[in-house]
Coordinates of C-alpha atoms in Angstrom, one line a residue:
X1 CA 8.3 -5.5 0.2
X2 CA 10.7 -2.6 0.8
X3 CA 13.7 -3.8 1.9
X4 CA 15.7 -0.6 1.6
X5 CA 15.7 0.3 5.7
X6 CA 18.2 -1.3 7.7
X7 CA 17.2 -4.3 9.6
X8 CA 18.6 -4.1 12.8
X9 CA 15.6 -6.1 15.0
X10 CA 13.6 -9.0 13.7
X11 CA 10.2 -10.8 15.3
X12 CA 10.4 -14.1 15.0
X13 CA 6.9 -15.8 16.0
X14 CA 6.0 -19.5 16.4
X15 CA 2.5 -20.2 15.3
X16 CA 0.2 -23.6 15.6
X17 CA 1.2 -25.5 12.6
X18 CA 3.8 -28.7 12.9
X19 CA 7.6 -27.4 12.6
X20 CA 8.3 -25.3 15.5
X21 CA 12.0 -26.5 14.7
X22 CA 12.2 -24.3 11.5
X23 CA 11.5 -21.1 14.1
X24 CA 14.1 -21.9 16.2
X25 CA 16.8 -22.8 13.7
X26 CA 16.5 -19.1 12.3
X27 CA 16.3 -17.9 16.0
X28 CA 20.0 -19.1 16.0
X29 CA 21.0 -18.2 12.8
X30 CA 19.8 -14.5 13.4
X31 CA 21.6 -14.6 16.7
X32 CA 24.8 -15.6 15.5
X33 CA 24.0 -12.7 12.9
X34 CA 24.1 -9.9 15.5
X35 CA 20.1 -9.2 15.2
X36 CA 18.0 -7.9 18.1
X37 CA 15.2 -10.4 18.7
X38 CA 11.7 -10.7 19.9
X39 CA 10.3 -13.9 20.1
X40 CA 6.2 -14.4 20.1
X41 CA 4.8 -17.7 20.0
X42 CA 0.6 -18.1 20.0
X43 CA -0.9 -20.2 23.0
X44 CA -1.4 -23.2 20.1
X45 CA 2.2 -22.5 19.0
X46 CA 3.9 -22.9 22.7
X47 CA 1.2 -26.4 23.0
X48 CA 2.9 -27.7 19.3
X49 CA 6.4 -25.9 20.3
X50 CA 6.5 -27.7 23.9
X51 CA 5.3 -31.1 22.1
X52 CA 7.5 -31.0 18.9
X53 CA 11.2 -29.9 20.7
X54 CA 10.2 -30.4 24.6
X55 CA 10.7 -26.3 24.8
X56 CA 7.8 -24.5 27.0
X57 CA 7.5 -21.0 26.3
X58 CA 4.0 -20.4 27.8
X59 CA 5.4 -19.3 31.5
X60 CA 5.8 -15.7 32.3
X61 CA 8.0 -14.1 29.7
X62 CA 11.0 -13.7 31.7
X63 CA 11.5 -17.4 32.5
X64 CA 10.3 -18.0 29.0
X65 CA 13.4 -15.9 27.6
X66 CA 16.1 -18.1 29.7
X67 CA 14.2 -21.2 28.5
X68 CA 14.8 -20.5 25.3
X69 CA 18.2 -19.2 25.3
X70 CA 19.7 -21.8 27.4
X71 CA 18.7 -24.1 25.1
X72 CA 19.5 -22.6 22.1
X73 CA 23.0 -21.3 23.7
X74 CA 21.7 -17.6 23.2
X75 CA 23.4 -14.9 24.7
X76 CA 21.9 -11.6 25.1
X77 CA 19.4 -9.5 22.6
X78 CA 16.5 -11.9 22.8
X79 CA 13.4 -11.4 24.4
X80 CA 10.3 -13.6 24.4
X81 CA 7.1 -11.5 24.7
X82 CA 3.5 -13.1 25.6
X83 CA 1.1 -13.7 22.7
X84 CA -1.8 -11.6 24.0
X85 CA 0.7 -8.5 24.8
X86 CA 0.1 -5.4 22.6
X87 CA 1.8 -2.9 24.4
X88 CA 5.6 -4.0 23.0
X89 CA 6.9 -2.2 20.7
X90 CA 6.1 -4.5 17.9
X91 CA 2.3 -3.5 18.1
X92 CA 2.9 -0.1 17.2
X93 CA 4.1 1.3 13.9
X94 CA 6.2 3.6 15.4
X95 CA 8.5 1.3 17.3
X96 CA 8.0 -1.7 14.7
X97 CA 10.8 -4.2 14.0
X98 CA 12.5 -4.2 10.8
X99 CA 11.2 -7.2 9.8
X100 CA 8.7 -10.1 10.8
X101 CA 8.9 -14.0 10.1
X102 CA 6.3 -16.6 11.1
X103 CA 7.4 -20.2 11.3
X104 CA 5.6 -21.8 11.0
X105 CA 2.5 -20.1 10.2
X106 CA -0.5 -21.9 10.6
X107 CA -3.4 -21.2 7.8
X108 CA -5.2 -19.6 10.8
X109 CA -3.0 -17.3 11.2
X110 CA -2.0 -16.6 7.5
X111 CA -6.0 -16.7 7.2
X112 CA -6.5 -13.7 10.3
X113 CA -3.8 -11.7 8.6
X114 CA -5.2 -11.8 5.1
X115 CA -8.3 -10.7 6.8
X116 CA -6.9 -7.8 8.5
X117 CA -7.8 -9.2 12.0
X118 CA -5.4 -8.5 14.9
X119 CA -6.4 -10.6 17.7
X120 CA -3.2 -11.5 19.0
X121 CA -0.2 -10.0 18.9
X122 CA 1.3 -12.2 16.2
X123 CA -1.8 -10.8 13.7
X124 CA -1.5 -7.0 15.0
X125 CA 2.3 -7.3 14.5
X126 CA 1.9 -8.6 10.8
X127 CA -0.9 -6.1 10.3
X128 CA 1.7 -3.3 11.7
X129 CA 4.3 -4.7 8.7
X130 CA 2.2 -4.5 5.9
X131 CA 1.1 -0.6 7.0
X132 CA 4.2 -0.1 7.5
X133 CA 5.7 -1.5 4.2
X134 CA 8.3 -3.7 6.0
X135 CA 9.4 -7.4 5.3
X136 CA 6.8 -10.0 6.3
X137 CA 7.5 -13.9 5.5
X138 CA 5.0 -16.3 6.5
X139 CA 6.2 -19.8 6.2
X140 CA 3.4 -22.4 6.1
X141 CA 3.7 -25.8 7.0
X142 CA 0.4 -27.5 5.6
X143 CA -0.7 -30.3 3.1
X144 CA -2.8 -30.3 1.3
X145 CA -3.9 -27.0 0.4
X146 CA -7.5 -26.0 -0.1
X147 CA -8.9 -23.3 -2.2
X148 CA -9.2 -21.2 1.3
X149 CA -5.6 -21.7 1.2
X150 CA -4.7 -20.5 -1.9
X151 CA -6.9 -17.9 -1.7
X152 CA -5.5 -16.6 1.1
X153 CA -1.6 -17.1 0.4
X154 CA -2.7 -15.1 -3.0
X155 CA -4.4 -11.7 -0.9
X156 CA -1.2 -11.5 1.6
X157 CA 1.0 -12.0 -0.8
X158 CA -0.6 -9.0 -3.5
X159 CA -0.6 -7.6 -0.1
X160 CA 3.1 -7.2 -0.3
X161 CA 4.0 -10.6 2.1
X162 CA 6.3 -12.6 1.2
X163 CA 4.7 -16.6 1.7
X164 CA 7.5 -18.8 1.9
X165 CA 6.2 -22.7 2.2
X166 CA 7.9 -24.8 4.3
X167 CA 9.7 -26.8 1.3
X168 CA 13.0 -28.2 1.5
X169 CA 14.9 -29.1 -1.7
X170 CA 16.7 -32.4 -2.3
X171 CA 19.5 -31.3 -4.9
X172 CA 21.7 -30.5 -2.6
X173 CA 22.0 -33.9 -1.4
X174 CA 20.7 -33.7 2.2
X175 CA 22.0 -36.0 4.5
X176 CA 19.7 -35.5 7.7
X177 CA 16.6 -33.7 9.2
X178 CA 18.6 -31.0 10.0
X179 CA 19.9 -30.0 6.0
X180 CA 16.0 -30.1 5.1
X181 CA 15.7 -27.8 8.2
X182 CA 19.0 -25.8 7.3
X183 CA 17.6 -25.6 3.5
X184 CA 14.6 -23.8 4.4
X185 CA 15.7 -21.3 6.6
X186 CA 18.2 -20.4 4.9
X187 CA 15.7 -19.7 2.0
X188 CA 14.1 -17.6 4.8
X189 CA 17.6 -15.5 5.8
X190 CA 18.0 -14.9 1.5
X191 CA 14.5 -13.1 1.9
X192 CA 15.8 -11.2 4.6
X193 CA 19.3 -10.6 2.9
X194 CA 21.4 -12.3 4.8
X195 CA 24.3 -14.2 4.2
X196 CA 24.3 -17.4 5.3
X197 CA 25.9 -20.8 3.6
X198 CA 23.4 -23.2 5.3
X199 CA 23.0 -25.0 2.0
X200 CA 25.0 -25.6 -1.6
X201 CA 23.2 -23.8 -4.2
X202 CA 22.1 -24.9 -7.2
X203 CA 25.5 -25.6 -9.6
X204 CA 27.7 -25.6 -7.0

């Protein structure tokens, strides 16, 4: 990936696959970072989203965008834009975000995207990134993996993606949900560049 531009506005979307929580932990993070933010979530991802936190982002985008920050306690620079929605600015490489993270990333999705297939706006986003040359992290949430699977993770990643498994750490000690949760985002924000002390690392 080239990370030489400056990242100044990051798409964050929220796939299928089980751990809408890890999405919306970096949405915060990245807030509280100063980063412009568009928020995408695929019709499966708002059904697992609204099941897994009790957050519904499948109204129209505007109510979806106070939804989300009121309960996240954002303020300003987020929007939420529907899935099927490929006149924002993310569909196009010449008004592409500076980088893109899904999380979680169903093996769908990672699948469609290793295929080149842009059916959605999460896929024509991604496919925009990798044109484009610009950080993509998928972050899959899925056990165990087939040979589909592997396959796939392998072609988007010599793509130039960067796939970032949903896998916390224990040597930092965690003592709740939330330091697994804190561990792998943050691995997420050191892909990105960002500083962030959401977990010890290792030897300290």
């Amino acid at each position: 990936m080239n990370n030489s531009r400056k990242i100044d506005h990051i798409l964050v979307a929220i796939s299928g696959a089980s751990g809408s929580l890890y999405g919306l932990r970096l949405l915060e993070e990245l807030h509280r970072a100063g980063f412009r933010l568009t928020v995408t979530a695929s019709t499966s991802g708002q059904i697992v989203c609204r099941e897994e936190t009790g957050l519904d982002l499948s109204e129209n985008p505007q109510a979806a965008t106070e939804r989300l920050c009121r309960q996240l306690g954002l303020e300003g620079g987020v929007s939420v834009v529907a899935p099927d929605d490929l006149f924002v600015g993310a569909a196009s490489g010449s008004a592409a975000p500076g980088a893109m993270v899904v999380v979680p990333c169903s093996m769908g999705t990672l699948a469609r995207i290793a295929g080149g297939i842009s059916g959605n706006l999460i896929e024509r986003a991604a496919d925009v990134m990798l044109k484009e040359r610009r950080p993509l992290l998928l972050v899959p949430r899925e056990t165990p993996l087939s040979q589909i699977h592997l396959e796939n993770m392998l072609r988007i990643t010599r793509c130039g993606a960067c796939v970032l498994p949903a896998m916390p750490a224990f040597y930092h000690r965690p003592e709740s949900i939330s330091d697994l949760i804190d561990f792998v985002v943050g691995k997420i924000l050191d892909q990105l560049g960002i500083v962030h002390d959401l977990y010890s690392r290792w030897g300290e």
